Protein backbone atom coordinates (compact mmCIF):
# COMPACT_ATOMS: atom_id res chain seq x y z
CA UNK A 1 74.58 -11.22 48.39
CA UNK A 2 78.23 -10.42 48.71
CA UNK A 3 80.53 -9.58 51.59
CA UNK A 4 84.10 -8.53 52.15
CA UNK A 5 85.85 -5.20 52.09
CA UNK A 6 83.88 -1.98 51.89
CA UNK A 7 80.74 -1.89 49.73
CA UNK A 8 82.14 0.85 47.48
CA UNK A 9 85.32 -1.15 46.83
CA UNK A 10 83.35 -4.31 46.06
CA UNK A 11 81.07 -2.49 43.61
CA UNK A 12 83.98 -0.72 41.92
CA UNK A 13 85.72 -4.06 41.43
CA UNK A 14 82.59 -5.70 40.01
CA UNK A 15 82.16 -2.65 37.76
CA UNK A 16 85.35 -3.70 35.98
CA UNK A 17 83.44 -6.71 34.62
CA UNK A 18 79.94 -5.29 34.11
CA UNK A 19 78.45 -1.91 33.33
CA UNK A 20 76.75 -0.18 36.29
CA UNK A 21 73.07 0.45 35.62
CA UNK A 22 72.06 4.11 35.43
CA UNK A 23 70.35 5.61 38.43
CA UNK A 24 71.30 6.12 42.00
CA UNK A 25 72.10 2.92 43.84
CA UNK A 26 71.75 2.41 47.55
CA UNK A 27 74.90 2.40 49.66
CA UNK A 28 74.86 -1.41 50.00
CA UNK A 29 73.08 -2.36 46.77
CA UNK A 30 73.96 -1.81 43.10
CA UNK A 31 72.77 -3.17 39.76
CA UNK A 32 75.02 -4.00 36.82
CA UNK A 33 74.39 -5.06 33.22
CA UNK A 34 76.44 -8.03 32.05
CA UNK A 35 77.83 -8.22 28.51
CA UNK A 36 75.10 -10.72 27.57
CA UNK A 37 72.44 -8.21 28.64
CA UNK A 38 71.29 -9.64 31.96
CA UNK A 39 70.99 -7.28 34.92
CA UNK A 40 72.56 -8.48 38.17
CA UNK A 41 71.89 -6.79 41.49
CA UNK A 42 74.53 -7.15 44.19
CA UNK A 43 73.63 -6.57 47.81
CA UNK A 44 76.58 -6.14 50.15
CA UNK A 45 76.35 -7.36 53.72
CA UNK A 46 78.81 -7.03 56.58
CA UNK A 47 80.31 -10.27 57.87
CA UNK A 48 78.96 -9.63 61.37
CA UNK A 49 75.37 -9.39 60.05
CA UNK A 50 75.64 -11.88 57.17
CA UNK A 51 73.14 -14.43 58.55
CA UNK A 52 70.40 -11.89 59.16
CA UNK A 53 71.08 -10.29 55.77
CA UNK A 54 70.72 -13.67 54.03
CA UNK A 55 67.48 -14.46 55.83
CA UNK A 56 65.93 -11.12 54.86
CA UNK A 57 67.30 -11.17 51.29
CA UNK A 58 66.09 -14.71 50.54
CA UNK A 59 62.81 -14.78 52.45
CA UNK A 60 59.54 -13.89 50.74
CA UNK A 61 57.61 -11.10 52.49
CA UNK A 62 55.10 -13.62 53.88
CA UNK A 63 57.94 -15.72 55.34
CA UNK A 64 59.57 -12.70 56.95
CA UNK A 65 56.24 -11.55 58.41
CA UNK A 66 55.67 -14.96 60.02
CA UNK A 67 59.26 -15.04 61.27
CA UNK A 68 58.91 -11.56 62.79
CA UNK A 69 55.65 -12.59 64.48
CA UNK A 70 57.38 -15.60 66.01
CA UNK A 71 60.30 -13.40 67.10
CA UNK A 72 57.93 -10.91 68.80
CA UNK A 73 56.34 -13.80 70.70
CA UNK A 74 59.81 -14.48 72.10
CA UNK A 75 60.36 -10.73 72.73
CA UNK A 76 63.00 -10.50 70.00
CA UNK A 77 63.24 -7.90 67.28
CA UNK A 78 64.62 -9.23 64.00
CA UNK A 79 67.14 -6.48 63.42
CA UNK A 80 70.86 -6.17 63.99
CA UNK A 81 70.28 -4.09 67.11
CA UNK A 82 67.44 -6.31 68.34
CA UNK A 83 69.48 -9.50 67.97
CA UNK A 84 72.57 -7.91 69.52
CA UNK A 85 70.53 -6.87 72.57
CA UNK A 86 69.75 -10.58 73.11
CA UNK A 87 73.37 -11.64 72.39
CA UNK A 88 72.32 -13.41 69.20
CA UNK A 89 75.02 -13.82 66.56
CA UNK A 90 73.60 -12.12 63.45
CA UNK A 91 76.46 -13.48 61.31
CA UNK A 92 74.83 -16.90 61.08
CA UNK A 93 71.46 -17.96 59.65
CA UNK A 94 71.54 -20.83 62.14
CA UNK A 95 71.78 -18.39 65.07
CA UNK A 96 68.97 -16.22 63.72
CA UNK A 97 66.59 -19.17 63.36
CA UNK A 98 67.69 -20.73 66.66
CA UNK A 99 66.92 -17.43 68.41
CA UNK A 100 63.26 -17.89 67.47
CA UNK A 101 63.29 -21.62 68.30
CA UNK A 102 63.52 -22.99 64.76
CA UNK A 103 65.97 -25.02 62.70
CA UNK A 104 67.36 -23.31 59.62
CA UNK A 105 64.76 -23.08 56.89
CA UNK A 106 66.47 -23.41 53.52
CA UNK A 107 66.09 -20.39 51.20
CA UNK A 108 64.14 -22.48 48.66
CA UNK A 109 61.41 -23.00 51.27
CA UNK A 110 61.15 -19.39 52.54
CA UNK A 111 57.84 -18.66 50.84
CA UNK A 112 55.37 -18.09 53.67
CA UNK A 113 53.55 -21.32 52.89
CA UNK A 114 53.45 -22.88 56.36
CA UNK A 115 57.19 -23.67 56.42
CA UNK A 116 57.58 -21.94 59.79
CA UNK A 117 54.87 -24.13 61.32
CA UNK A 118 56.48 -27.19 59.69
CA UNK A 119 59.90 -26.20 61.05
CA UNK A 120 58.46 -25.73 64.55
CA UNK A 121 56.97 -29.23 64.33
CA UNK A 122 60.18 -30.74 62.92
CA UNK A 123 58.44 -31.56 59.63
CA UNK A 124 60.34 -29.57 57.02
CA UNK A 125 60.57 -31.38 53.69
CA UNK A 126 63.95 -32.48 52.41
CA UNK A 127 65.25 -30.66 49.38
CA UNK A 128 66.57 -32.51 46.36
CA UNK A 129 70.35 -32.74 46.59
CA UNK A 130 72.88 -33.40 43.84
CA UNK A 131 73.46 -36.89 45.30
CA UNK A 132 69.74 -37.63 44.80
CA UNK A 133 70.04 -37.33 41.03
CA UNK A 134 70.33 -40.69 39.30
CA UNK A 135 70.46 -39.54 35.70
CA UNK A 136 69.76 -36.86 33.13
CA UNK A 137 66.86 -37.03 30.69
CA UNK A 138 67.70 -34.01 28.57
CA UNK A 139 70.98 -33.63 26.73
CA UNK A 140 72.30 -32.04 23.57
CA UNK A 141 75.27 -33.70 21.90
CA UNK A 142 77.24 -32.75 18.82
CA UNK A 143 74.63 -34.77 16.90
CA UNK A 144 72.35 -31.77 17.38
CA UNK A 145 73.40 -28.44 18.84
CA UNK A 146 75.51 -29.58 21.80
CA UNK A 147 79.18 -29.14 22.41
CA UNK A 148 80.14 -32.69 23.40
CA UNK A 149 79.89 -36.12 21.81
CA UNK A 150 77.66 -38.84 23.23
CA UNK A 151 80.79 -40.67 24.42
CA UNK A 152 82.00 -37.56 26.28
CA UNK A 153 78.56 -37.07 27.83
CA UNK A 154 78.44 -40.72 28.87
CA UNK A 155 81.86 -40.53 30.51
CA UNK A 156 80.90 -37.33 32.35
CA UNK A 157 77.65 -38.93 33.51
CA UNK A 158 79.51 -42.00 34.72
CA UNK A 159 81.84 -39.70 36.68
CA UNK A 160 78.78 -38.14 38.36
CA UNK A 161 77.51 -41.60 39.34
CA UNK A 162 74.49 -41.42 37.03
CA UNK A 163 72.64 -44.65 36.34
CA UNK A 164 70.98 -43.61 33.09
CA UNK A 165 71.02 -41.14 30.20
CA UNK A 166 68.67 -40.62 27.28
CA UNK A 167 69.45 -41.88 23.84
CA UNK A 168 69.20 -38.58 21.97
CA UNK A 169 67.70 -38.69 18.51
CA UNK A 170 67.43 -34.94 18.01
CA UNK A 171 68.37 -33.73 14.57
CA UNK A 172 68.84 -30.21 13.35
CA UNK A 173 65.50 -29.15 11.91
CA UNK A 174 67.29 -27.55 8.99
CA UNK A 175 68.37 -31.04 7.90
CA UNK A 176 64.82 -32.47 8.17
CA UNK A 177 62.82 -33.13 5.06
CA UNK A 178 59.19 -32.25 4.85
CA UNK A 179 56.65 -34.11 2.76
């Protein structure tokens, strides 16, 4: 998702850094191939509808179906026009969810696996946050195929507040001897 300016201008600017994929793109959606080969699809959304656009772009079909059912029960249509008719601010995910009587459901949970019922009951699970991480158990240093020394990795980990790191013993397989 991307916003700002006109869609055409945004896509033209991005096209300076990646090759547009062949085929006809939609007015607000285009795909590009990065130099490394990955295909990236950008979907443009207007600032005034950003929240609704994010909900629909990040929700699985089952999630959106359940959300629409809940909205209908409250006589709301989950569309720009439907929300505007109820004076709901479509620019905010918070406003969209509040309109149907729910707290924001994080994109990672929008799967249609009872998260709407859990949100309605105030029982949404907490997502893992960066502050929850206490260490890193997988690293590559210059002793193998990494770009930093163990000392540099340790200092970076300390700066992140980590409590532990592995003691890597990985060797390049090309240097291993076989019996």
